[in-house]
Amino acid sequence: MTVSLEQLRRCHVAVDLGAARTRVYVKGAGLVVDEPSVAAVNTRTGALIAVGSFAERMTGRTPDYIRVVRPVSGGTVVDIEMAQRMLRHLLGEKLRRALRRKPRLRAAACTPHDADPLAQRAAVETMVGLGARRVELVDTLIAAAVGCGLPVEQPTATMIMVCGAAATQIAVLSLGSIVTAQRIPVGGEAIDHAVVQHLRHAHELMLPSQAVRPLQVALHGNGITGGGPSSTLIHGRDVATGLARSVHVDTAAVRDAIHTPLTAVLDGIGKVLRDCPPDLVADLTDRGIMMVGGSALLPGLDQMLRDATGMPVAIAERPDVCAVLGLGMMLEGKIAPMVLNPLAE
């Protein structure tokens, strides 16, 4: 772990700034914010017009003087000032006032595995802008494993796969630490992009940017495994004429387009297992892989991993909020560390 559990118990608020959604957990109050990481700004005045769900619905539908921005990319804050403004409005005046009453406000934040010092600094400065006097950084893999109930502190192997919007993180944990891990720059956005590109090239059709997730529309049957509907009706805009058009899309072809970016994820799993000690790999034969993150809900992804690895694959009960709930459990003191006392000689 990046910090000790004792330090985390002193924190008052935990934040998971993701590329897709921002989640805030307040000690004693639970999960208080779960909104898209989107903000809409008036470029003429610099005023913040909307944040969260309302700002996301404005994407692609705004006049020239309104710009929709995402201050977080790939789990890293790329616009610190905008991230601070977005967080302030998501928290609301009442909650901000309650946090300001803390004499020395401490905050905890998730950071992607192997985040560089600049990314860590950006996360710290974002929390400091909210009034935090001290910021503790926790690896997303550890927080997600705790949040989905894995026995992280035990001397047995647990394998977790965090499927985010911009990246997929895979790790084997034992004794509260990461034994081996990989971060692959392929997530839900890459899968959606593969579907959009397939429809553009094969059918000369452009999909609406934020109307619906194109993946969910194209694969409402059994997902990326076979057995679903053979074709699906898709509505979009013709590339050549610009007019509205509907086409019947072959579901099997869409599945093939999705498998292309997912091969990188399978390669990452293989590398993690190759770098892992044999005793821990033997534990994983029975325990398998736990999937968390919003993209873990992609229909059929778990079955694809079972077929490719031969190991059991399970999806957490609430995969999209596991990381922030894990931070919350650490804040509330619900995790008891395994104490290894040195033997007397």
mmCIF file of C-alpha atoms in Angstrom:
data_model
loop_
_atom_site.group_PDB
_atom_site.id
_atom_site.type_symbol
_atom_site.label_atom_id
_atom_site.label_comp_id
_atom_site.label_asym_id
_atom_site.label_seq_id
_atom_site.Cartn_x
_atom_site.Cartn_y
_atom_site.Cartn_z
ATOM 1 C CA MET A 1 0.000 0.000 0.000
ATOM 2 C CA THR A 2 1.152 3.552 -0.676
ATOM 3 C CA VAL A 3 0.196 4.650 2.848
ATOM 4 C CA SER A 4 -0.569 2.848 6.085
ATOM 5 C CA LEU A 5 -4.100 2.082 7.219
ATOM 6 C CA GLU A 6 -3.479 4.194 10.310
ATOM 7 C CA GLN A 7 -2.924 7.269 8.139
ATOM 8 C CA LEU A 8 -6.029 6.529 6.078
ATOM 9 C CA ARG A 9 -8.197 6.261 9.207
ATOM 10 C CA ARG A 10 -7.403 9.913 9.907
ATOM 11 C CA CYS A 11 -8.793 11.017 6.525
ATOM 12 C CA HIS A 12 -12.219 12.633 6.282
ATOM 13 C CA VAL A 13 -13.002 12.307 2.572
ATOM 14 C CA ALA A 14 -12.017 9.930 -0.255
ATOM 15 C CA VAL A 15 -12.141 10.791 -3.960
ATOM 16 C CA ASP A 16 -11.934 8.560 -7.023
ATOM 17 C CA LEU A 17 -11.312 10.828 -10.021
ATOM 18 C CA GLY A 18 -11.906 8.604 -13.032
ATOM 19 C CA ALA A 19 -11.892 9.392 -16.733
ATOM 20 C CA ALA A 20 -15.586 8.521 -16.946
ATOM 21 C CA ARG A 21 -17.001 9.259 -13.474
ATOM 22 C CA THR A 22 -16.066 11.078 -10.278
ATOM 23 C CA ARG A 23 -17.005 9.529 -6.942
ATOM 24 C CA VAL A 24 -16.672 11.035 -3.467
ATOM 25 C CA TYR A 25 -16.958 9.174 -0.162
ATOM 26 C CA VAL A 26 -17.335 11.178 3.062
ATOM 27 C CA LYS A 27 -16.476 9.524 6.360
ATOM 28 C CA GLY A 28 -19.669 8.840 8.292
ATOM 29 C CA ALA A 29 -21.935 9.769 5.357
ATOM 30 C CA GLY A 30 -20.965 7.177 2.726
ATOM 31 C CA LEU A 31 -20.927 7.665 -1.043
ATOM 32 C CA VAL A 32 -22.234 11.197 -1.642
ATOM 33 C CA VAL A 33 -21.183 11.881 -5.271
ATOM 34 C CA ASP A 34 -21.304 9.574 -8.293
ATOM 35 C CA GLU A 35 -21.400 11.728 -11.432
ATOM 36 C CA PRO A 36 -19.717 11.844 -14.859
ATOM 37 C CA SER A 37 -16.371 13.692 -14.913
ATOM 38 C CA VAL A 38 -17.648 16.356 -17.300
ATOM 39 C CA ALA A 39 -17.997 20.131 -17.087
ATOM 40 C CA ALA A 40 -19.522 22.699 -19.472
ATOM 41 C CA VAL A 41 -17.879 26.147 -19.667
ATOM 42 C CA ASN A 42 -18.905 29.439 -21.255
ATOM 43 C CA THR A 43 -15.800 30.379 -23.268
ATOM 44 C CA ARG A 44 -16.812 34.064 -23.417
ATOM 45 C CA THR A 45 -17.060 34.624 -19.667
ATOM 46 C CA GLY A 46 -15.225 31.575 -18.264
ATOM 47 C CA ALA A 47 -18.268 30.736 -16.141
ATOM 48 C CA LEU A 48 -19.068 27.115 -15.293
ATOM 49 C CA ILE A 49 -22.485 26.297 -16.725
ATOM 50 C CA ALA A 50 -23.032 22.652 -15.750
ATOM 51 C CA VAL A 51 -21.242 19.631 -14.291
ATOM 52 C CA GLY A 52 -21.927 15.900 -14.091
ATOM 53 C CA SER A 53 -24.859 14.268 -15.884
ATOM 54 C CA PHE A 54 -26.327 17.493 -17.260
ATOM 55 C CA ALA A 55 -22.980 18.529 -18.761
ATOM 56 C CA GLU A 56 -22.558 15.077 -20.306
ATOM 57 C CA ARG A 57 -25.941 15.355 -22.020
ATOM 58 C CA MET A 58 -24.765 18.646 -23.550
ATOM 59 C CA THR A 59 -21.866 16.962 -25.384
ATOM 60 C CA GLY A 60 -22.172 17.539 -29.124
ATOM 61 C CA ARG A 61 -25.266 19.713 -28.697
ATOM 62 C CA THR A 62 -23.806 23.067 -27.644
ATOM 63 C CA PRO A 63 -23.402 26.384 -29.486
ATOM 64 C CA ASP A 64 -19.927 27.692 -30.302
ATOM 65 C CA TYR A 65 -19.472 29.639 -27.066
ATOM 66 C CA ILE A 66 -20.085 26.611 -24.781
ATOM 67 C CA ARG A 67 -17.313 24.029 -24.468
ATOM 68 C CA VAL A 68 -17.735 20.635 -22.809
ATOM 69 C CA VAL A 69 -14.481 19.484 -21.170
ATOM 70 C CA ARG A 70 -13.237 16.400 -19.345
ATOM 71 C CA PRO A 71 -10.587 17.441 -16.791
ATOM 72 C CA VAL A 72 -9.555 13.821 -16.149
ATOM 73 C CA SER A 73 -8.020 11.586 -18.804
ATOM 74 C CA GLY A 74 -6.873 8.019 -18.224
ATOM 75 C CA GLY A 75 -7.237 8.379 -14.452
ATOM 76 C CA THR A 76 -4.906 11.416 -14.456
ATOM 77 C CA VAL A 77 -5.989 15.006 -13.830
ATOM 78 C CA VAL A 78 -5.015 16.987 -16.942
ATOM 79 C CA ASP A 79 -6.712 20.280 -15.957
ATOM 80 C CA ILE A 80 -6.259 20.905 -12.235
ATOM 81 C CA GLU A 81 -8.244 24.151 -12.044
ATOM 82 C CA MET A 82 -11.234 22.708 -13.913
ATOM 83 C CA ALA A 83 -11.130 19.520 -11.822
ATOM 84 C CA GLN A 84 -11.259 21.621 -8.648
ATOM 85 C CA ARG A 85 -14.202 23.678 -9.928
ATOM 86 C CA MET A 86 -16.040 20.540 -11.026
ATOM 87 C CA LEU A 87 -15.520 18.866 -7.647
ATOM 88 C CA ARG A 88 -16.717 21.935 -5.747
ATOM 89 C CA HIS A 89 -19.988 22.023 -7.672
ATOM 90 C CA LEU A 90 -20.490 18.265 -7.427
ATOM 91 C CA LEU A 91 -20.059 18.378 -3.647
ATOM 92 C CA GLY A 92 -22.514 21.250 -3.214
ATOM 93 C CA GLU A 93 -22.405 24.164 -0.802
ATOM 94 C CA LYS A 94 -23.812 22.263 2.186
ATOM 95 C CA LEU A 95 -21.251 19.463 2.033
ATOM 96 C CA ARG A 96 -18.374 21.849 1.328
ATOM 97 C CA ARG A 97 -19.327 23.883 4.392
ATOM 98 C CA ALA A 98 -19.325 20.732 6.536
ATOM 99 C CA LEU A 99 -15.875 19.735 5.274
ATOM 100 C CA ARG A 100 -14.483 23.230 5.885
ATOM 101 C CA ARG A 101 -15.373 22.879 9.569
ATOM 102 C CA LYS A 102 -12.725 20.152 9.918
ATOM 103 C CA PRO A 103 -9.715 21.704 11.659
ATOM 104 C CA ARG A 104 -7.209 19.813 9.520
ATOM 105 C CA LEU A 105 -9.012 18.286 6.565
ATOM 106 C CA ARG A 106 -7.358 15.113 5.269
ATOM 107 C CA ALA A 107 -8.240 13.531 1.950
ATOM 108 C CA ALA A 108 -7.478 10.236 0.228
ATOM 109 C CA ALA A 109 -7.400 9.782 -3.542
ATOM 110 C CA CYS A 110 -7.041 6.853 -5.955
ATOM 111 C CA THR A 111 -4.165 6.895 -8.425
ATOM 112 C CA PRO A 112 -3.592 4.469 -11.328
ATOM 113 C CA HIS A 113 -0.938 1.819 -10.924
ATOM 114 C CA ASP A 114 2.576 3.138 -11.646
ATOM 115 C CA ALA A 115 1.306 6.712 -11.957
ATOM 116 C CA ASP A 116 4.203 9.054 -12.670
ATOM 117 C CA PRO A 117 5.140 11.827 -10.188
ATOM 118 C CA LEU A 118 3.409 14.488 -12.293
ATOM 119 C CA ALA A 119 0.126 12.561 -12.207
ATOM 120 C CA GLN A 120 0.437 12.092 -8.444
ATOM 121 C CA ARG A 121 1.204 15.781 -8.009
ATOM 122 C CA ALA A 122 -1.862 16.733 -10.056
ATOM 123 C CA ALA A 123 -4.084 14.553 -7.831
ATOM 124 C CA VAL A 124 -2.620 16.123 -4.682
ATOM 125 C CA GLU A 125 -3.047 19.689 -5.946
ATOM 126 C CA THR A 126 -6.659 18.976 -6.909
ATOM 127 C CA MET A 127 -7.432 17.873 -3.345
ATOM 128 C CA VAL A 128 -5.484 20.784 -1.851
ATOM 129 C CA GLY A 129 -7.664 23.132 -3.903
ATOM 130 C CA LEU A 130 -10.672 21.739 -2.024
ATOM 131 C CA GLY A 131 -9.112 22.682 1.312
ATOM 132 C CA ALA A 132 -7.273 19.469 2.187
ATOM 133 C CA ARG A 133 -4.226 20.008 4.402
ATOM 134 C CA ARG A 134 -2.885 16.524 3.724
ATOM 135 C CA VAL A 135 -3.539 14.089 0.875
ATOM 136 C CA GLU A 136 -2.909 10.330 0.950
ATOM 137 C CA LEU A 137 -2.598 8.483 -2.376
ATOM 138 C CA VAL A 138 -3.745 4.868 -2.692
ATOM 139 C CA ASP A 139 -3.197 2.572 -5.660
ATOM 140 C CA THR A 140 -6.497 1.945 -7.457
ATOM 141 C CA LEU A 141 -5.797 -1.798 -7.564
ATOM 142 C CA ILE A 142 -5.506 -2.015 -3.767
ATOM 143 C CA ALA A 143 -8.588 0.141 -3.174
ATOM 144 C CA ALA A 144 -10.702 -1.844 -5.657
ATOM 145 C CA ALA A 145 -9.598 -5.182 -4.173
ATOM 146 C CA VAL A 146 -10.601 -4.028 -0.695
ATOM 147 C CA GLY A 147 -13.902 -2.636 -1.987
ATOM 148 C CA CYS A 148 -14.998 -5.901 -3.590
ATOM 149 C CA GLY A 149 -14.182 -7.944 -0.481
ATOM 150 C CA LEU A 150 -11.038 -9.769 -1.572
ATOM 151 C CA PRO A 151 -8.787 -11.043 1.274
ATOM 152 C CA VAL A 152 -5.994 -8.645 0.353
ATOM 153 C CA GLU A 153 -4.105 -8.936 3.642
ATOM 154 C CA GLN A 154 -3.897 -12.756 3.606
ATOM 155 C CA PRO A 155 -0.896 -14.760 2.291
ATOM 156 C CA THR A 156 -2.900 -16.079 -0.667
ATOM 157 C CA ALA A 157 -3.036 -14.854 -4.247
ATOM 158 C CA THR A 158 -5.920 -12.685 -5.409
ATOM 159 C CA MET A 159 -6.093 -11.459 -8.990
ATOM 160 C CA ILE A 160 -8.021 -8.304 -9.804
ATOM 161 C CA MET A 161 -8.779 -6.628 -13.108
ATOM 162 C CA VAL A 162 -9.882 -2.977 -13.022
ATOM 163 C CA CYS A 163 -11.685 -2.234 -16.302
ATOM 164 C CA GLY A 164 -11.771 1.539 -16.640
ATOM 165 C CA ALA A 165 -12.866 3.884 -19.397
ATOM 166 C CA ALA A 166 -9.344 4.695 -20.600
ATOM 167 C CA ALA A 167 -7.203 1.823 -19.289
ATOM 168 C CA THR A 168 -7.312 -1.686 -17.863
ATOM 169 C CA GLN A 169 -5.208 -2.529 -14.811
ATOM 170 C CA ILE A 170 -4.422 -6.144 -13.864
ATOM 171 C CA ALA A 171 -2.608 -7.275 -10.722
ATOM 172 C CA VAL A 172 -1.918 -10.197 -8.415
ATOM 173 C CA LEU A 173 -2.047 -9.243 -4.729
ATOM 174 C CA SER A 174 -0.751 -10.996 -1.633
ATOM 175 C CA LEU A 175 -0.095 -9.840 1.951
ATOM 176 C CA GLY A 176 -1.556 -6.404 1.262
ATOM 177 C CA SER A 177 0.857 -5.614 -1.575
ATOM 178 C CA ILE A 178 1.011 -5.873 -5.352
ATOM 179 C CA VAL A 179 3.157 -8.812 -6.439
ATOM 180 C CA THR A 180 3.001 -8.066 -10.152
ATOM 181 C CA ALA A 181 0.817 -5.738 -12.212
ATOM 182 C CA GLN A 182 0.235 -4.409 -15.710
ATOM 183 C CA ARG A 183 -1.530 -1.277 -16.960
ATOM 184 C CA ILE A 184 -2.882 -1.537 -20.506
ATOM 185 C CA PRO A 185 -4.114 1.615 -22.319
ATOM 186 C CA VAL A 186 -7.264 -0.141 -23.530
ATOM 187 C CA GLY A 187 -10.607 0.460 -21.829
ATOM 188 C CA GLY A 188 -14.279 1.005 -22.510
ATOM 189 C CA GLU A 189 -13.573 4.038 -24.692
ATOM 190 C CA ALA A 190 -11.259 2.012 -26.964
ATOM 191 C CA ILE A 191 -13.920 -0.664 -27.349
ATOM 192 C CA ASP A 192 -16.575 1.937 -28.204
ATOM 193 C CA HIS A 193 -14.165 3.537 -30.669
ATOM 194 C CA ALA A 194 -13.622 0.163 -32.371
ATOM 195 C CA VAL A 195 -17.390 -0.200 -32.875
ATOM 196 C CA VAL A 196 -17.732 3.354 -34.203
ATOM 197 C CA GLN A 197 -14.860 2.852 -36.654
ATOM 198 C CA HIS A 198 -16.296 -0.453 -37.853
ATOM 199 C CA LEU A 199 -19.669 1.155 -38.608
ATOM 200 C CA ARG A 200 -17.952 4.055 -40.358
ATOM 201 C CA HIS A 201 -15.812 1.856 -42.609
ATOM 202 C CA ALA A 202 -18.229 -1.003 -43.242
ATOM 203 C CA HIS A 203 -21.510 0.949 -43.479
ATOM 204 C CA GLU A 204 -20.397 4.590 -43.953
ATOM 205 C CA LEU A 205 -22.431 5.499 -40.892
ATOM 206 C CA MET A 206 -21.545 7.988 -38.159
ATOM 207 C CA LEU A 207 -23.075 7.413 -34.735
ATOM 208 C CA PRO A 208 -24.210 10.181 -32.358
ATOM 209 C CA SER A 209 -21.331 11.026 -30.008
ATOM 210 C CA GLN A 210 -23.159 10.790 -26.683
ATOM 211 C CA ALA A 211 -26.697 9.661 -27.463
ATOM 212 C CA VAL A 212 -26.042 6.118 -26.264
ATOM 213 C CA ARG A 213 -23.029 3.924 -25.840
ATOM 214 C CA PRO A 214 -22.766 2.401 -29.320
ATOM 215 C CA LEU A 215 -21.588 -0.869 -27.874
ATOM 216 C CA GLN A 216 -24.750 -1.351 -25.839
ATOM 217 C CA VAL A 217 -26.904 -0.575 -28.862
ATOM 218 C CA ALA A 218 -25.069 -2.905 -31.216
ATOM 219 C CA LEU A 219 -24.812 -5.793 -28.744
ATOM 220 C CA HIS A 220 -27.988 -5.871 -26.704
ATOM 221 C CA GLY A 221 -28.146 -9.664 -26.976
ATOM 222 C CA ASN A 222 -25.480 -11.901 -25.477
ATOM 223 C CA GLY A 223 -22.728 -9.351 -25.836
ATOM 224 C CA ILE A 224 -19.395 -10.289 -27.326
ATOM 225 C CA THR A 225 -20.145 -14.015 -27.123
ATOM 226 C CA GLY A 226 -22.127 -15.779 -29.808
ATOM 227 C CA GLY A 227 -25.795 -16.668 -29.604
ATOM 228 C CA GLY A 228 -27.305 -13.178 -29.660
ATOM 229 C CA PRO A 229 -29.343 -11.614 -32.468
ATOM 230 C CA SER A 230 -27.772 -11.987 -35.903
ATOM 231 C CA SER A 231 -28.341 -8.321 -36.819
ATOM 232 C CA THR A 232 -29.210 -5.067 -35.095
ATOM 233 C CA LEU A 233 -30.862 -1.901 -36.430
ATOM 234 C CA ILE A 234 -28.615 1.141 -35.910
ATOM 235 C CA HIS A 235 -29.555 4.787 -36.505
ATOM 236 C CA GLY A 236 -26.920 7.343 -37.456
ATOM 237 C CA ARG A 237 -25.768 9.870 -40.054
ATOM 238 C CA ASP A 238 -24.583 9.006 -43.532
ATOM 239 C CA VAL A 239 -20.912 9.922 -44.001
ATOM 240 C CA ALA A 240 -21.346 11.094 -47.619
ATOM 241 C CA THR A 241 -24.720 12.874 -47.613
ATOM 242 C CA GLY A 242 -25.001 13.880 -43.942
ATOM 243 C CA LEU A 243 -28.606 12.657 -43.844
ATOM 244 C CA ALA A 244 -30.113 10.423 -41.177
ATOM 245 C CA ARG A 245 -29.958 6.745 -42.105
ATOM 246 C CA SER A 246 -30.686 3.368 -40.512
ATOM 247 C CA VAL A 247 -28.819 0.176 -41.334
ATOM 248 C CA HIS A 248 -28.947 -3.449 -40.219
ATOM 249 C CA VAL A 249 -25.542 -4.288 -38.729
ATOM 250 C CA ASP A 250 -24.192 -7.837 -38.585
ATOM 251 C CA THR A 251 -23.588 -8.559 -34.898
ATOM 252 C CA ALA A 252 -20.841 -11.105 -35.623
ATOM 253 C CA ALA A 253 -18.822 -8.456 -37.488
ATOM 254 C CA VAL A 254 -19.174 -6.076 -34.550
ATOM 255 C CA ARG A 255 -17.924 -8.811 -32.196
ATOM 256 C CA ASP A 256 -14.860 -9.286 -34.396
ATOM 257 C CA ALA A 257 -14.177 -5.525 -34.285
ATOM 258 C CA ILE A 258 -14.370 -5.568 -30.476
ATOM 259 C CA HIS A 259 -12.001 -8.527 -30.139
ATOM 260 C CA THR A 260 -9.168 -6.532 -31.731
ATOM 261 C CA PRO A 261 -8.573 -4.117 -28.803
ATOM 262 C CA LEU A 262 -9.353 -6.854 -26.261
ATOM 263 C CA THR A 263 -6.389 -8.939 -27.432
ATOM 264 C CA ALA A 264 -4.119 -6.419 -25.680
ATOM 265 C CA VAL A 265 -5.982 -7.107 -22.423
ATOM 266 C CA LEU A 266 -5.502 -10.857 -22.848
ATOM 267 C CA ASP A 267 -1.784 -10.319 -23.506
ATOM 268 C CA GLY A 268 -1.587 -8.288 -20.289
ATOM 269 C CA ILE A 269 -3.181 -11.076 -18.273
ATOM 270 C CA GLY A 270 -0.680 -13.537 -19.721
ATOM 271 C CA LYS A 271 2.266 -11.307 -18.811
ATOM 272 C CA VAL A 272 1.025 -10.857 -15.227
ATOM 273 C CA LEU A 273 0.717 -14.633 -14.817
ATOM 274 C CA ARG A 274 4.168 -15.239 -16.324
ATOM 275 C CA ASP A 275 5.768 -12.763 -13.912
ATOM 276 C CA CYS A 276 3.946 -14.239 -10.899
ATOM 277 C CA PRO A 277 5.555 -16.883 -8.615
ATOM 278 C CA PRO A 278 4.284 -20.440 -9.315
ATOM 279 C CA ASP A 279 2.792 -20.862 -5.826
ATOM 280 C CA LEU A 280 0.557 -17.826 -6.306
ATOM 281 C CA VAL A 281 -0.482 -18.946 -9.796
ATOM 282 C CA ALA A 282 -1.573 -22.261 -8.255
ATOM 283 C CA ASP A 283 -3.829 -20.321 -5.860
ATOM 284 C CA LEU A 284 -5.413 -18.507 -8.793
ATOM 285 C CA THR A 285 -6.497 -21.782 -10.381
ATOM 286 C CA ASP A 286 -9.311 -21.954 -7.821
ATOM 287 C CA ARG A 287 -9.795 -18.285 -6.978
ATOM 288 C CA GLY A 288 -9.686 -16.934 -10.531
ATOM 289 C CA ILE A 289 -10.011 -13.280 -11.606
ATOM 290 C CA MET A 290 -12.228 -10.641 -9.998
ATOM 291 C CA MET A 291 -13.421 -7.972 -12.432
ATOM 292 C CA VAL A 292 -14.260 -4.459 -11.263
ATOM 293 C CA GLY A 293 -14.761 -1.111 -12.982
ATOM 294 C CA GLY A 294 -17.539 0.232 -15.171
ATOM 295 C CA SER A 295 -16.341 -1.595 -18.304
ATOM 296 C CA ALA A 296 -16.513 -4.933 -16.446
ATOM 297 C CA LEU A 297 -20.254 -4.825 -17.184
ATOM 298 C CA LEU A 298 -19.562 -5.231 -20.906
ATOM 299 C CA PRO A 299 -21.847 -8.152 -21.844
ATOM 300 C CA GLY A 300 -19.878 -11.335 -22.462
ATOM 301 C CA LEU A 301 -16.447 -10.012 -21.437
ATOM 302 C CA ASP A 302 -16.262 -12.345 -18.431
ATOM 303 C CA GLN A 303 -17.052 -15.389 -20.607
ATOM 304 C CA MET A 304 -14.386 -14.353 -23.104
ATOM 305 C CA LEU A 305 -11.796 -14.223 -20.316
ATOM 306 C CA ARG A 306 -12.895 -17.651 -19.029
ATOM 307 C CA ASP A 307 -12.436 -19.150 -22.482
ATOM 308 C CA ALA A 308 -9.032 -17.490 -22.990
ATOM 309 C CA THR A 309 -7.491 -18.199 -19.564
ATOM 310 C CA GLY A 310 -9.284 -21.328 -18.359
ATOM 311 C CA MET A 311 -9.671 -19.707 -14.924
ATOM 312 C CA PRO A 312 -12.861 -18.754 -13.063
ATOM 313 C CA VAL A 313 -13.899 -15.138 -13.684
ATOM 314 C CA ALA A 314 -16.294 -13.242 -11.417
ATOM 315 C CA ILE A 315 -17.731 -9.728 -11.549
ATOM 316 C CA ALA A 316 -17.936 -7.755 -8.303
ATOM 317 C CA GLU A 317 -21.365 -6.975 -6.870
ATOM 318 C CA ARG A 318 -20.983 -3.237 -7.529
ATOM 319 C CA PRO A 319 -18.038 -3.144 -9.938
ATOM 320 C CA ASP A 320 -18.276 0.532 -10.852
ATOM 321 C CA VAL A 321 -17.850 1.861 -7.285
ATOM 322 C CA CYS A 322 -15.484 -0.739 -5.793
ATOM 323 C CA ALA A 323 -12.453 1.584 -5.677
ATOM 324 C CA VAL A 324 -14.125 4.419 -3.779
ATOM 325 C CA LEU A 325 -15.934 1.976 -1.468
ATOM 326 C CA GLY A 326 -12.578 0.358 -0.703
ATOM 327 C CA LEU A 327 -11.164 3.768 0.233
ATOM 328 C CA GLY A 328 -14.244 4.342 2.365
ATOM 329 C CA MET A 329 -13.726 1.060 4.229
ATOM 330 C CA MET A 330 -10.152 2.111 4.984
ATOM 331 C CA LEU A 331 -11.346 5.511 6.203
ATOM 332 C CA GLU A 332 -13.943 3.913 8.461
ATOM 333 C CA GLY A 333 -11.371 1.502 9.930
ATOM 334 C CA LYS A 334 -13.141 -1.638 8.701
ATOM 335 C CA ILE A 335 -9.938 -3.239 7.403
ATOM 336 C CA ALA A 336 -7.711 -4.928 9.980
ATOM 337 C CA PRO A 337 -4.102 -5.291 8.785
ATOM 338 C CA MET A 338 -2.326 -8.591 9.222
ATOM 339 C CA VAL A 339 0.332 -8.022 11.891
ATOM 340 C CA LEU A 340 3.646 -9.804 11.345
ATOM 341 C CA ASN A 341 5.573 -9.618 14.616
ATOM 342 C CA PRO A 342 9.277 -10.448 14.436
ATOM 343 C CA LEU A 343 10.184 -13.633 16.279
ATOM 344 C CA ALA A 344 12.297 -13.393 19.393
ATOM 345 C CA GLU A 345 15.716 -14.983 19.004
#
